[in-house]
Short mmCIF file of C-alpha atoms in Angstrom, two decimals:
data_model
loop_
_atom_site.label_atom_id
_atom_site.label_comp_id
_atom_site.label_asym_id
_atom_site.label_seq_id
_atom_site.Cartn_x
_atom_site.Cartn_y
_atom_site.Cartn_z
CA MET A 98 -22.90 175.26 -81.33
CA ARG A 99 -19.89 177.46 -80.60
CA ASN A 100 -21.76 180.56 -81.79
CA LEU A 101 -24.72 179.67 -79.59
CA THR A 102 -22.41 179.39 -76.57
CA LEU A 103 -20.88 182.80 -77.29
CA VAL A 104 -24.31 184.36 -77.59
CA ALA A 105 -25.33 182.82 -74.24
CA ILE A 106 -22.17 184.11 -72.54
CA LEU A 107 -22.72 187.59 -73.99
CA ALA A 108 -26.35 187.61 -72.83
CA ILE A 109 -25.32 186.63 -69.30
CA PHE A 110 -22.64 189.35 -69.31
CA LEU A 111 -25.10 192.03 -70.41
CA MET A 112 -27.63 190.92 -67.80
CA SER A 113 -25.01 191.11 -65.05
CA CYS A 114 -24.01 194.61 -66.20
CA GLY A 115 -27.65 195.67 -66.04
CA GLU A 116 -28.03 194.30 -62.52
CA THR A 117 -24.84 196.07 -61.37
CA LYS A 118 -26.13 199.35 -62.78
CA ARG A 119 -29.34 199.02 -60.81
CA VAL A 120 -27.62 198.49 -57.44
CA THR A 121 -24.76 201.01 -57.68
CA TYR A 122 -25.17 204.24 -55.69
CA LEU A 123 -24.30 207.66 -57.17
CA GLN A 124 -23.36 206.23 -60.55
CA GLU A 125 -20.52 208.01 -62.39
CA VAL A 126 -20.28 210.63 -59.63
CA GLU A 127 -16.57 211.01 -60.43
CA SER A 128 -17.52 212.39 -63.86
CA LEU A 129 -19.23 215.44 -62.38
CA PRO A 130 -17.35 218.71 -63.04
CA VAL A 131 -15.16 220.00 -60.19
CA GLU A 132 -17.17 223.23 -59.95
CA VAL A 133 -20.32 221.16 -59.45
CA LEU A 134 -18.74 219.02 -56.74
CA GLN A 135 -17.62 222.17 -54.92
CA GLN A 136 -21.23 223.30 -54.49
CA LYS A 137 -22.46 223.08 -50.93
CA SER A 138 -25.18 220.56 -50.18
CA LEU A 139 -28.32 222.15 -48.78
CA LEU A 140 -28.62 221.52 -45.04
CA ALA A 141 -32.08 222.57 -43.93
CA ASP A 142 -32.60 224.17 -40.55
CA PRO A 143 -34.93 221.77 -38.66
CA ARG A 144 -38.46 223.03 -38.11
CA ILE A 145 -40.03 222.58 -34.71
CA VAL A 146 -43.03 220.26 -34.66
CA PRO A 147 -45.38 218.98 -31.93
CA GLY A 148 -43.70 216.23 -29.94
CA ASP A 149 -40.22 217.71 -30.21
CA LEU A 150 -38.19 217.63 -27.01
CA LEU A 151 -36.14 220.84 -26.96
CA SER A 152 -33.15 221.70 -24.84
CA ILE A 153 -33.06 225.51 -24.55
CA THR A 154 -30.09 227.33 -23.04
CA VAL A 155 -29.85 231.09 -22.50
CA GLY A 156 -26.27 232.34 -22.27
CA SER A 157 -24.63 235.63 -21.30
CA ASP A 158 -21.35 237.14 -20.13
CA ASN A 159 -23.17 237.57 -16.83
CA PRO A 160 -24.67 234.08 -16.19
CA GLU A 161 -26.60 235.24 -13.14
CA SER A 162 -28.57 237.76 -15.19
CA VAL A 163 -30.07 234.94 -17.29
CA SER A 164 -30.04 232.13 -14.73
CA ILE A 165 -33.78 232.48 -14.20
CA PHE A 166 -34.36 231.53 -17.84
CA ASN A 167 -32.31 228.37 -17.35
CA LYS A 168 -34.40 227.32 -14.39
CA ILE A 169 -34.30 223.57 -13.90
CA SER A 170 -37.73 222.12 -13.26
CA THR A 171 -38.20 219.48 -10.58
CA GLY A 172 -40.17 217.15 -12.81
CA VAL A 173 -42.81 216.98 -15.48
CA THR A 174 -45.38 219.78 -15.48
CA GLY A 175 -48.52 219.75 -17.53
CA GLY A 176 -48.12 216.68 -19.73
CA THR A 177 -51.61 216.46 -21.19
CA ASP A 178 -52.06 216.26 -24.93
CA ASN A 179 -53.02 219.92 -25.19
CA SER A 180 -50.75 221.55 -22.62
CA ALA A 181 -47.06 222.41 -22.69
CA SER A 182 -44.69 220.80 -20.24
CA SER A 183 -41.06 220.84 -19.16
CA VAL A 184 -38.89 218.08 -17.78
CA THR A 185 -35.45 217.88 -16.23
CA THR A 186 -32.66 216.09 -18.09
CA SER A 187 -28.91 216.20 -17.40
CA GLY A 188 -29.03 219.50 -15.53
CA SER A 189 -30.73 221.54 -18.26
CA SER A 190 -34.28 222.64 -18.93
CA THR A 191 -35.98 220.56 -21.59
CA TYR A 192 -39.33 221.48 -23.10
CA LEU A 193 -41.88 219.27 -24.79
CA VAL A 194 -43.65 221.03 -27.66
CA ASP A 195 -47.38 220.39 -27.26
CA ASN A 196 -49.94 219.63 -29.97
CA LYS A 197 -50.42 223.34 -30.65
CA GLY A 198 -46.68 224.04 -30.99
CA ILE A 199 -46.45 225.74 -27.58
CA ILE A 200 -43.84 225.53 -24.80
CA ASP A 201 -44.07 227.02 -21.31
CA PHE A 202 -40.92 229.11 -20.82
CA PRO A 203 -39.77 230.53 -17.45
CA ILE A 204 -40.95 234.08 -16.65
CA ILE A 205 -42.17 234.71 -20.22
CA GLY A 206 -44.88 232.03 -20.18
CA LYS A 207 -46.36 230.22 -23.16
CA LEU A 208 -44.55 230.63 -26.47
CA ASN A 209 -45.88 229.34 -29.77
CA ILE A 210 -42.79 228.21 -31.69
CA GLY A 211 -44.36 225.36 -33.68
CA GLY A 212 -43.45 225.55 -37.36
CA MET A 213 -40.46 227.84 -36.78
CA THR A 214 -36.98 226.77 -37.76
CA ARG A 215 -34.58 226.33 -34.90
CA THR A 216 -32.84 229.60 -35.80
CA GLU A 217 -36.15 231.48 -35.95
CA ALA A 218 -37.17 230.10 -32.55
CA GLU A 219 -33.84 231.14 -31.02
CA GLU A 220 -34.28 234.70 -32.30
CA PHE A 221 -37.92 234.75 -31.18
CA ILE A 222 -37.08 233.72 -27.61
CA LYS A 223 -34.19 236.18 -27.54
CA SER A 224 -36.57 239.00 -28.53
CA LYS A 225 -38.83 238.10 -25.60
CA ILE A 226 -35.91 238.31 -23.14
CA TYR A 227 -33.95 241.31 -24.43
CA PRO A 228 -34.20 244.18 -23.64
CA GLN A 229 -37.21 243.69 -21.39
CA TYR A 230 -35.50 241.48 -18.80
CA VAL A 231 -31.74 241.89 -19.39
CA LYS A 232 -29.57 244.84 -20.36
CA LYS A 233 -27.20 242.94 -22.62
CA GLU A 234 -28.31 240.80 -25.54
CA PRO A 235 -28.07 237.12 -24.58
CA THR A 236 -27.51 234.02 -26.70
CA VAL A 237 -30.20 231.38 -27.08
CA THR A 238 -29.31 227.85 -28.14
CA ILE A 239 -31.89 225.20 -29.02
CA ARG A 240 -31.22 221.51 -29.57
CA VAL A 241 -33.71 218.83 -30.58
CA GLU A 242 -33.11 216.07 -28.04
CA ASN A 243 -35.32 213.46 -29.73
CA PHE A 244 -34.23 213.94 -33.37
CA LYS A 245 -35.09 210.67 -35.10
CA ILE A 246 -35.76 209.14 -38.50
CA ALA A 247 -37.34 205.88 -39.68
CA VAL A 248 -36.04 203.57 -42.41
CA LEU A 249 -38.45 200.88 -43.60
CA GLY A 250 -38.91 198.35 -46.38
CA GLU A 251 -36.18 196.46 -48.22
CA VAL A 252 -33.29 197.22 -45.86
CA LYS A 253 -31.40 194.81 -43.62
CA SER A 254 -32.40 196.45 -40.33
CA PRO A 255 -35.62 198.50 -40.64
CA SER A 256 -36.12 200.60 -37.52
CA ILE A 257 -36.39 204.06 -35.96
CA TYR A 258 -32.96 205.66 -35.47
CA SER A 259 -31.98 208.48 -33.11
CA VAL A 260 -29.58 211.12 -34.42
CA PRO A 261 -27.79 212.95 -31.58
CA ASN A 262 -26.13 215.61 -33.75
CA GLU A 263 -29.35 216.46 -35.69
CA ARG A 264 -27.54 215.95 -39.00
CA VAL A 265 -27.96 212.85 -41.16
CA SER A 266 -27.89 212.35 -44.92
CA VAL A 267 -30.03 209.85 -46.79
CA LEU A 268 -26.91 207.73 -47.46
CA GLU A 269 -26.02 207.74 -43.77
CA ALA A 270 -29.59 206.67 -42.96
CA VAL A 271 -29.25 203.77 -45.41
CA ALA A 272 -25.97 202.79 -43.75
CA MET A 273 -27.59 202.92 -40.29
CA ALA A 274 -30.21 200.47 -41.56
CA GLY A 275 -27.52 198.06 -42.75
CA ASP A 276 -27.79 199.00 -46.46
CA LEU A 277 -30.52 198.03 -48.91
CA GLN A 278 -31.31 194.45 -49.72
CA LEU A 279 -30.54 193.42 -53.30
CA THR A 280 -34.32 193.21 -53.72
CA GLY A 281 -34.77 196.90 -52.86
CA ARG A 282 -35.35 199.58 -55.51
CA ARG A 283 -32.58 202.14 -55.33
CA ASP A 284 -34.05 204.39 -58.00
CA ASN A 285 -37.38 205.13 -56.32
CA VAL A 286 -37.01 205.47 -52.54
CA LEU A 287 -40.05 207.12 -50.94
CA LEU A 288 -39.50 209.99 -48.50
CA ILE A 289 -42.33 211.15 -46.21
CA ARG A 290 -41.66 214.43 -44.40
CA PHE A 291 -43.81 215.94 -41.62
CA LYS A 292 -43.78 219.72 -41.79
CA GLY A 293 -44.06 222.21 -38.96
CA ASP A 294 -47.67 223.17 -39.76
CA GLY A 295 -48.83 219.54 -39.53
CA SER A 296 -48.92 218.96 -43.29
CA LYS A 297 -46.87 216.29 -45.06
CA GLU A 298 -44.53 216.28 -48.03
CA VAL A 299 -43.83 213.27 -50.23
CA ALA A 300 -40.82 212.93 -52.54
CA ARG A 301 -39.00 210.24 -54.50
CA ILE A 302 -35.23 209.77 -54.22
CA ASN A 303 -32.97 208.08 -56.77
CA LEU A 304 -29.92 206.69 -54.98
CA ASN A 305 -28.32 205.87 -58.34
CA ASP A 306 -28.28 209.53 -59.40
CA PRO A 307 -25.03 211.42 -58.57
CA ASN A 308 -27.01 214.68 -58.44
CA LEU A 309 -28.58 213.37 -55.25
CA LEU A 310 -25.66 215.06 -53.47
CA PHE A 311 -27.24 218.43 -54.27
CA SER A 312 -30.86 217.49 -53.69
CA PRO A 313 -32.91 219.31 -51.01
CA TYR A 314 -33.69 215.81 -49.72
CA PHE A 315 -30.05 214.70 -49.35
CA TYR A 316 -30.11 215.74 -45.69
CA LEU A 317 -33.01 214.36 -43.68
CA GLN A 318 -35.10 216.25 -41.16
CA GLN A 319 -36.70 215.36 -37.84
CA ASN A 320 -39.26 212.52 -38.13
CA ASP A 321 -38.51 211.82 -41.82
CA ILE A 322 -39.53 208.36 -43.03
CA LEU A 323 -37.69 206.49 -45.80
CA TYR A 324 -39.43 203.54 -47.44
CA VAL A 325 -37.54 201.29 -49.84
CA GLU A 326 -39.86 199.49 -52.24
CA PRO A 327 -39.24 195.88 -53.38
CA ASN A 328 -38.21 195.36 -56.98
CA LYS A 329 -40.36 193.42 -59.44
CA SER A 330 -38.75 190.05 -58.74
CA LYS A 331 -39.38 190.40 -54.99
CA ALA A 332 -42.94 191.61 -55.61
CA ARG A 333 -43.66 188.56 -57.77
CA THR A 334 -42.41 186.13 -55.12
CA ALA A 335 -44.54 187.90 -52.51
CA TYR A 336 -47.75 187.25 -54.46
CA THR A 337 -50.07 184.73 -52.82
CA VAL A 338 -53.13 183.12 -54.34
CA PRO A 339 -56.33 184.12 -52.48
CA PRO A 340 -57.86 181.21 -50.47
CA MET A 341 -61.19 181.35 -52.38
CA LEU A 342 -59.36 181.17 -55.70
CA THR A 343 -57.32 178.19 -54.46
CA PHE A 344 -60.51 176.45 -53.33
CA GLY A 345 -62.20 177.16 -56.69
CA LEU A 346 -59.21 175.83 -58.66
CA SER A 347 -59.22 172.69 -56.50
CA ILE A 348 -62.90 172.04 -57.27
CA LEU A 349 -62.32 172.73 -60.97
CA SER A 350 -59.41 170.31 -61.03
CA THR A 351 -61.56 167.62 -59.37
CA LEU A 352 -64.40 168.13 -61.83
CA LEU A 353 -62.02 167.91 -64.79
CA GLY A 354 -60.66 164.67 -63.38
CA ILE A 355 -64.16 163.21 -63.08
CA VAL A 356 -64.99 164.31 -66.64
CA ASN A 357 -61.83 162.63 -67.94
CA ILE A 358 -62.76 159.38 -66.17
CA ILE A 359 -66.30 159.46 -67.59
CA VAL A 360 -65.01 160.14 -71.11
CA SER A 361 -62.52 157.28 -70.81
CA LEU A 362 -65.24 154.85 -69.64
CA THR A 363 -67.67 155.75 -72.41
CA ARG A 364 -65.22 155.23 -75.25
#
């Protein structure tokens, strides 16, 4: 009896260790070599996609020489699904990237910057301004005003989250959503990424893996979607018997009851 009790305690202990291993993030990260930990995580330059709301500022030592490129619009212009538009927010010009990746920039006109990284778009706009319109090379700064991500599935607060500084890691996104439920799979988180050319990229992320710190998916991009799948125990509890099958089983149970009664009476 004593041996049986010890075996039961050991089994429970091993099961608890297994459960802990499944829910721990970045397991054994402290065991990674120092030279590995010193590597820089890859922070991708966001690519501009249709629907982005861009704040574009042109700077110079002589502000008046570039003031026309920082023209503040009086309201929304254009605004149809296929036309570029600009709106006024907080004293700066903000541009909505249309479905074709185009914005309507002062003086220069329509610029197709869809699919470019933010840095590429800044250099592209700068090349359109200098030296044709100004004598000294200006600076161009672009910010994505509506940078957002979505976290769905087995998290405590699934939602769409805005990111003002345009920089968010997958772990920060999980924290914003209130962490994963115990029923969520940490080893197989689905990432859906919308690319600048309209295509999509799908990847799987293992939150248990310490090498996640160096993954190209560690930092999220504009409009990324994270989906946390339920584990097997949650999936089993979510199963429901189809109504027709329930009805059929009910009829079968009734018929078996009638047969039992008839057999009992004929004995």
